[in-house]
mmCIF file of C-alpha atoms and ligand atoms in Angstrom:
data_model
loop_
_atom_site.group_PDB
_atom_site.id
_atom_site.type_symbol
_atom_site.label_atom_id
_atom_site.label_comp_id
_atom_site.label_asym_id
_atom_site.label_seq_id
_atom_site.Cartn_x
_atom_site.Cartn_y
_atom_site.Cartn_z
ATOM 1 C CA UNK A 1 17.801 -48.277 -14.063
ATOM 2 C CA UNK A 2 16.540 -46.896 -10.765
ATOM 3 C CA UNK A 3 18.625 -49.373 -8.808
ATOM 4 C CA UNK A 4 16.463 -52.358 -9.559
ATOM 5 C CA UNK A 5 17.482 -55.403 -7.588
ATOM 6 C CA UNK A 6 16.674 -58.457 -9.678
ATOM 7 C CA UNK A 7 18.216 -60.912 -7.251
ATOM 8 C CA UNK A 8 14.885 -61.511 -5.559
ATOM 9 C CA UNK A 9 11.596 -62.498 -7.094
ATOM 10 C CA UNK A 10 9.498 -59.510 -6.151
ATOM 11 C CA UNK A 11 6.698 -59.443 -8.663
ATOM 12 C CA UNK A 12 3.111 -58.643 -7.960
ATOM 13 C CA UNK A 13 0.701 -61.342 -8.973
ATOM 14 C CA UNK A 14 -2.108 -59.776 -10.938
ATOM 15 C CA UNK A 15 -4.813 -61.971 -9.430
ATOM 16 C CA UNK A 16 -7.261 -61.988 -12.337
ATOM 17 C CA UNK A 17 -10.251 -64.320 -12.330
ATOM 18 C CA UNK A 18 -11.774 -65.446 -15.592
ATOM 19 C CA UNK A 19 -8.981 -64.348 -17.859
ATOM 20 C CA UNK A 20 -9.379 -65.175 -21.501
ATOM 21 C CA UNK A 21 -6.122 -67.040 -21.131
ATOM 22 C CA UNK A 22 -2.822 -66.801 -22.820
ATOM 23 C CA UNK A 23 -2.387 -67.401 -26.506
ATOM 24 C CA UNK A 24 1.137 -67.766 -27.809
ATOM 25 C CA UNK A 25 0.099 -66.229 -31.102
ATOM 26 C CA UNK A 26 -0.708 -63.032 -29.264
ATOM 27 C CA UNK A 27 2.743 -62.409 -27.896
ATOM 28 C CA UNK A 28 3.978 -58.878 -28.539
ATOM 29 C CA UNK A 29 5.829 -58.344 -31.759
ATOM 30 C CA UNK A 30 9.529 -58.020 -31.324
ATOM 31 C CA UNK A 31 9.715 -54.434 -32.427
ATOM 32 C CA UNK A 32 11.840 -51.438 -31.574
ATOM 33 C CA UNK A 33 10.448 -50.160 -28.261
ATOM 34 C CA UNK A 34 11.563 -46.622 -29.066
ATOM 35 C CA UNK A 35 9.194 -46.364 -31.987
ATOM 36 C CA UNK A 36 6.164 -48.116 -30.578
ATOM 37 C CA UNK A 37 3.212 -46.698 -28.764
ATOM 38 C CA UNK A 38 2.533 -48.261 -25.389
ATOM 39 C CA UNK A 39 0.020 -47.554 -22.659
ATOM 40 C CA UNK A 40 0.669 -46.702 -19.074
ATOM 41 C CA UNK A 41 -2.463 -47.902 -17.451
ATOM 42 C CA UNK A 42 -5.176 -50.292 -18.400
ATOM 43 C CA UNK A 43 -8.377 -50.816 -16.518
ATOM 44 C CA UNK A 44 -10.400 -53.995 -16.574
ATOM 45 C CA UNK A 45 -13.568 -52.972 -18.306
ATOM 46 C CA UNK A 46 -15.969 -55.428 -16.734
ATOM 47 C CA UNK A 47 -14.471 -55.366 -13.264
ATOM 48 C CA UNK A 48 -14.882 -51.689 -12.419
ATOM 49 C CA UNK A 49 -16.849 -50.504 -9.418
ATOM 50 C CA UNK A 50 -19.517 -47.878 -9.922
ATOM 51 C CA UNK A 51 -18.384 -44.243 -9.863
ATOM 52 C CA UNK A 52 -19.126 -42.873 -6.432
ATOM 53 C CA UNK A 53 -19.270 -46.325 -4.855
ATOM 54 C CA UNK A 54 -18.281 -46.730 -1.204
ATOM 55 C CA UNK A 55 -15.917 -49.667 -0.691
ATOM 56 C CA UNK A 56 -15.552 -51.117 2.779
ATOM 57 C CA UNK A 57 -12.042 -52.248 3.636
ATOM 58 C CA UNK A 58 -11.146 -54.552 6.482
ATOM 59 C CA UNK A 59 -7.739 -55.527 7.849
ATOM 60 C CA UNK A 60 -7.701 -59.184 8.831
ATOM 61 C CA UNK A 61 -4.515 -58.837 10.888
ATOM 62 C CA UNK A 62 -1.637 -56.423 11.544
ATOM 63 C CA UNK A 63 -1.146 -53.575 13.971
ATOM 64 C CA UNK A 64 -3.192 -50.394 14.045
ATOM 65 C CA UNK A 65 -0.180 -48.224 13.229
ATOM 66 C CA UNK A 66 0.375 -50.287 10.086
ATOM 67 C CA UNK A 67 -3.296 -49.987 9.141
ATOM 68 C CA UNK A 68 -3.011 -46.213 9.289
ATOM 69 C CA UNK A 69 0.041 -46.219 7.028
ATOM 70 C CA UNK A 70 -1.749 -48.372 4.447
ATOM 71 C CA UNK A 71 -4.884 -46.248 4.640
ATOM 72 C CA UNK A 72 -2.890 -43.070 4.056
ATOM 73 C CA UNK A 73 -1.278 -44.395 0.866
ATOM 74 C CA UNK A 74 -4.362 -46.174 -0.480
ATOM 75 C CA UNK A 75 -6.322 -42.960 -0.176
ATOM 76 C CA UNK A 76 -4.058 -41.224 -2.681
ATOM 77 C CA UNK A 77 -6.293 -42.664 -5.412
ATOM 78 C CA UNK A 78 -9.304 -40.900 -3.907
ATOM 79 C CA UNK A 79 -7.942 -37.456 -4.720
ATOM 80 C CA UNK A 80 -8.676 -38.347 -8.355
ATOM 81 C CA UNK A 81 -11.107 -41.274 -8.482
ATOM 82 C CA UNK A 82 -14.733 -40.798 -7.481
ATOM 83 C CA UNK A 83 -14.791 -43.659 -4.974
ATOM 84 C CA UNK A 84 -14.959 -43.845 -1.184
ATOM 85 C CA UNK A 85 -12.869 -46.089 1.049
ATOM 86 C CA UNK A 86 -14.293 -46.858 4.477
ATOM 87 C CA UNK A 87 -11.858 -48.708 6.711
ATOM 88 C CA UNK A 88 -13.332 -50.722 9.544
ATOM 89 C CA UNK A 89 -14.057 -54.143 10.923
ATOM 90 C CA UNK A 90 -16.934 -54.864 8.528
ATOM 91 C CA UNK A 91 -17.782 -58.582 8.364
ATOM 92 C CA UNK A 92 -18.801 -58.253 4.721
ATOM 93 C CA UNK A 93 -16.168 -55.762 3.592
ATOM 94 C CA UNK A 94 -15.597 -55.808 -0.162
ATOM 95 C CA UNK A 95 -11.814 -55.595 0.264
ATOM 96 C CA UNK A 96 -10.066 -57.700 2.929
ATOM 97 C CA UNK A 97 -6.346 -57.307 3.552
ATOM 98 C CA UNK A 98 -3.846 -59.646 5.169
ATOM 99 C CA UNK A 99 -0.192 -59.069 5.988
ATOM 100 C CA UNK A 100 0.436 -62.780 6.458
ATOM 101 C CA UNK A 101 2.257 -64.897 3.919
ATOM 102 C CA UNK A 102 4.665 -63.607 1.310
ATOM 103 C CA UNK A 103 4.340 -61.529 -1.808
ATOM 104 C CA UNK A 104 1.938 -58.838 -2.919
ATOM 105 C CA UNK A 105 -1.257 -59.485 -4.806
ATOM 106 C CA UNK A 106 -4.814 -58.289 -5.144
ATOM 107 C CA UNK A 107 -7.937 -59.357 -6.896
ATOM 108 C CA UNK A 108 -8.887 -56.991 -9.719
ATOM 109 C CA UNK A 109 -11.890 -54.723 -9.080
ATOM 110 C CA UNK A 110 -15.214 -56.452 -8.559
ATOM 111 C CA UNK A 111 -13.560 -59.868 -8.637
ATOM 112 C CA UNK A 112 -13.205 -59.252 -4.906
ATOM 113 C CA UNK A 113 -16.910 -60.060 -4.609
ATOM 114 C CA UNK A 114 -16.263 -63.572 -5.903
ATOM 115 C CA UNK A 115 -14.037 -64.490 -2.977
ATOM 116 C CA UNK A 116 -16.047 -65.407 0.129
ATOM 117 C CA UNK A 117 -15.361 -63.734 3.461
ATOM 118 C CA UNK A 118 -13.181 -64.022 5.464
ATOM 119 C CA UNK A 119 -10.606 -64.952 2.828
ATOM 120 C CA UNK A 120 -8.365 -62.023 1.892
ATOM 121 C CA UNK A 121 -8.746 -60.222 -1.423
ATOM 122 C CA UNK A 122 -5.384 -58.471 -1.021
ATOM 123 C CA UNK A 123 -2.064 -59.697 0.385
ATOM 124 C CA UNK A 124 0.625 -57.286 1.561
ATOM 125 C CA UNK A 125 2.860 -60.092 2.736
ATOM 126 C CA UNK A 126 5.354 -59.314 5.452
ATOM 127 C CA UNK A 127 4.563 -55.637 5.920
ATOM 128 C CA UNK A 128 5.106 -54.300 9.441
ATOM 129 C CA UNK A 129 5.049 -50.901 11.118
ATOM 130 C CA UNK A 130 8.768 -50.712 10.289
ATOM 131 C CA UNK A 131 8.486 -51.317 6.539
ATOM 132 C CA UNK A 132 10.382 -48.770 4.464
ATOM 133 C CA UNK A 133 8.168 -45.819 3.482
ATOM 134 C CA UNK A 134 8.962 -45.903 -0.240
ATOM 135 C CA UNK A 135 8.392 -49.648 -0.483
ATOM 136 C CA UNK A 136 5.116 -49.392 1.393
ATOM 137 C CA UNK A 137 3.906 -46.507 -0.774
ATOM 138 C CA UNK A 138 4.825 -48.272 -4.021
ATOM 139 C CA UNK A 139 3.137 -51.521 -3.114
ATOM 140 C CA UNK A 140 0.022 -50.122 -1.445
ATOM 141 C CA UNK A 141 -0.798 -47.705 -4.274
ATOM 142 C CA UNK A 142 -0.132 -50.424 -6.846
ATOM 143 C CA UNK A 143 -2.246 -53.073 -5.105
ATOM 144 C CA UNK A 144 -5.102 -50.637 -4.531
ATOM 145 C CA UNK A 145 -4.833 -49.863 -8.246
ATOM 146 C CA UNK A 146 -5.721 -53.507 -8.829
ATOM 147 C CA UNK A 147 -8.462 -53.314 -6.209
ATOM 148 C CA UNK A 148 -10.163 -50.490 -8.123
ATOM 149 C CA UNK A 149 -9.834 -52.345 -11.419
ATOM 150 C CA UNK A 150 -6.431 -51.555 -12.895
ATOM 151 C CA UNK A 151 -4.324 -54.270 -14.478
ATOM 152 C CA UNK A 152 -0.654 -54.349 -15.296
ATOM 153 C CA UNK A 153 0.611 -52.149 -18.043
ATOM 154 C CA UNK A 154 2.570 -55.054 -19.437
ATOM 155 C CA UNK A 155 -0.687 -56.923 -19.996
ATOM 156 C CA UNK A 156 -2.241 -54.152 -22.063
ATOM 157 C CA UNK A 157 -3.518 -55.270 -25.472
ATOM 158 C CA UNK A 158 -1.170 -53.141 -27.508
ATOM 159 C CA UNK A 159 1.996 -53.002 -25.453
ATOM 160 C CA UNK A 160 5.075 -54.347 -27.172
ATOM 161 C CA UNK A 161 7.567 -55.716 -24.716
ATOM 162 C CA UNK A 162 10.270 -57.494 -26.700
ATOM 163 C CA UNK A 163 10.427 -60.482 -24.354
ATOM 164 C CA UNK A 164 13.038 -63.148 -24.921
ATOM 165 C CA UNK A 165 10.494 -65.831 -24.141
ATOM 166 C CA UNK A 166 12.880 -68.729 -23.531
ATOM 167 C CA UNK A 167 14.914 -66.619 -21.097
ATOM 168 C CA UNK A 168 11.712 -65.604 -19.317
ATOM 169 C CA UNK A 169 10.727 -69.246 -18.825
ATOM 170 C CA UNK A 170 14.229 -70.174 -17.664
ATOM 171 C CA UNK A 171 14.385 -67.256 -15.214
ATOM 172 C CA UNK A 172 11.101 -68.034 -13.458
ATOM 173 C CA UNK A 173 11.796 -71.782 -13.496
ATOM 174 C CA UNK A 174 14.468 -71.008 -10.905
ATOM 175 C CA UNK A 175 11.631 -69.974 -8.599
ATOM 176 C CA UNK A 176 9.616 -73.083 -9.333
ATOM 177 C CA UNK A 177 7.249 -71.477 -11.823
ATOM 178 C CA UNK A 178 6.119 -73.683 -14.689
ATOM 179 C CA UNK A 179 5.394 -72.256 -18.126
ATOM 180 C CA UNK A 180 1.677 -71.919 -17.479
ATOM 181 C CA UNK A 181 2.299 -69.775 -14.421
ATOM 182 C CA UNK A 182 4.753 -67.607 -16.338
ATOM 183 C CA UNK A 183 2.248 -67.249 -19.164
ATOM 184 C CA UNK A 184 -0.458 -66.131 -16.756
ATOM 185 C CA UNK A 185 1.603 -63.784 -14.652
ATOM 186 C CA UNK A 186 4.272 -62.392 -16.946
ATOM 187 C CA UNK A 187 3.480 -62.904 -20.613
ATOM 188 C CA UNK A 188 -0.314 -62.656 -20.513
ATOM 189 C CA UNK A 189 -2.054 -59.854 -22.369
ATOM 190 C CA UNK A 190 -5.648 -58.826 -22.196
ATOM 191 C CA UNK A 191 -7.849 -58.644 -25.223
ATOM 192 C CA UNK A 192 -8.858 -55.197 -26.431
ATOM 193 C CA UNK A 193 -12.483 -55.550 -25.383
ATOM 194 C CA UNK A 194 -11.453 -56.464 -21.832
ATOM 195 C CA UNK A 195 -9.784 -53.227 -20.824
ATOM 196 C CA UNK A 196 -10.007 -49.474 -21.041
ATOM 197 C CA UNK A 197 -6.662 -47.912 -21.730
ATOM 198 C CA UNK A 198 -5.002 -44.690 -22.762
ATOM 199 C CA UNK A 199 -3.043 -44.097 -25.930
ATOM 200 C CA UNK A 200 0.069 -42.311 -24.743
ATOM 201 C CA UNK A 201 2.937 -44.142 -23.226
ATOM 202 C CA UNK A 202 3.785 -43.256 -19.622
ATOM 203 C CA UNK A 203 6.481 -45.431 -18.224
ATOM 204 C CA UNK A 204 6.131 -43.639 -14.882
ATOM 205 C CA UNK A 205 2.769 -45.281 -14.125
ATOM 206 C CA UNK A 206 2.400 -46.938 -10.725
ATOM 207 C CA UNK A 207 0.834 -49.866 -12.590
ATOM 208 C CA UNK A 208 3.851 -50.197 -14.849
ATOM 209 C CA UNK A 209 5.398 -53.569 -14.209
ATOM 210 C CA UNK A 210 9.179 -53.680 -14.042
ATOM 211 C CA UNK A 211 10.878 -55.429 -16.927
ATOM 212 C CA UNK A 212 14.303 -56.990 -16.501
ATOM 213 C CA UNK A 213 16.657 -56.157 -19.362
ATOM 214 C CA UNK A 214 18.174 -59.635 -19.113
ATOM 215 C CA UNK A 215 14.833 -61.068 -20.220
ATOM 216 C CA UNK A 216 14.261 -58.895 -23.271
ATOM 217 C CA UNK A 217 15.635 -58.608 -26.770
ATOM 218 C CA UNK A 218 18.041 -55.687 -26.938
ATOM 219 C CA UNK A 219 18.176 -53.049 -24.195
ATOM 220 C CA UNK A 220 14.507 -52.809 -23.302
ATOM 221 C CA UNK A 221 14.086 -52.289 -19.553
ATOM 222 C CA UNK A 222 11.621 -50.741 -17.106
ATOM 223 C CA UNK A 223 12.366 -50.060 -13.434
ATOM 224 C CA UNK A 224 10.204 -49.717 -10.342
ATOM 225 C CA UNK A 225 7.817 -46.790 -10.103
ATOM 226 C CA UNK A 226 6.881 -45.661 -6.624
ATOM 227 C CA UNK A 227 4.229 -42.942 -7.006
ATOM 228 C CA UNK A 228 1.113 -42.120 -8.998
ATOM 229 C CA UNK A 229 2.138 -40.495 -12.264
ATOM 230 C CA UNK A 230 0.368 -37.453 -13.679
ATOM 231 C CA UNK A 231 -1.233 -39.644 -16.333
ATOM 232 C CA UNK A 232 -2.376 -42.148 -13.719
ATOM 233 C CA UNK A 233 -4.237 -39.321 -11.988
ATOM 234 C CA UNK A 234 -5.870 -38.073 -15.179
ATOM 235 C CA UNK A 235 -6.828 -41.545 -16.339
ATOM 236 C CA UNK A 236 -8.404 -42.748 -13.100
ATOM 237 C CA UNK A 237 -10.345 -39.486 -12.833
ATOM 238 C CA UNK A 238 -11.832 -40.243 -16.243
ATOM 239 C CA UNK A 239 -12.637 -43.811 -15.262
ATOM 240 C CA UNK A 240 -14.342 -42.791 -12.021
ATOM 241 C CA UNK A 241 -15.649 -39.310 -12.829
ATOM 242 C CA UNK A 242 -17.529 -37.022 -10.520
ATOM 243 C CA UNK A 243 -20.269 -36.746 -13.121
ATOM 244 C CA UNK A 244 -21.653 -39.896 -14.721
ATOM 245 C CA UNK A 245 -22.119 -37.997 -17.976
ATOM 246 C CA UNK A 246 -18.378 -37.493 -18.262
ATOM 247 C CA UNK A 247 -17.629 -41.168 -18.236
ATOM 248 C CA UNK A 248 -16.025 -42.620 -21.332
HETATM 249 ZN ZN1 LIG B 301 0.345 -55.810 -9.727
#
């Protein structure tokens, strides 16, 4: 599906502070994915910024031309969400981005305030001015989704991914992940009171986490999404409305 390359571990770490933790009893039921209702986007209820809030964003490293590319893609959210991004060399910026290291991750919403400056709140590891446009768009929009409070679709309270749990553990063990890390980053689900979410399934969501068919029961599989979906746009506009009175 969509040319997914599973030969490399390329998952985004949903860097979530204060999670209620993983409970094996809360694993999704192994049900037919074609008949279940899933959600495309879930938003951490207690980690949202205020509608209309101005967030200052600072690059800790990287070239100016790369900063512009990131800024352009990040700002796609602002067509729909009532937030402001101000990019600049602010010492106390709420969101601090590094291109050093490997992997992609971001703190979720206001958790960024819990990490002292100058430590990064978002890692876009290895990006350069030459990074492929589709890859850069996919990752930047997704990580900024976390930065404004979105969590992974797979972690939604009512999603039913028919994981083959033992295969999941075995797969990530090859990358040195122990079971606790897999629980936190792959199998974890949020409790219903922790997140806002929509009812209709939208597997095109930018926050939809790819699911490898080899790790599920049956043929269940989700590929990479690379753009905001129509439902992403509608949902984030409801979460950060222009008028406070319209807020859910
Ligand atoms: Zn992510």
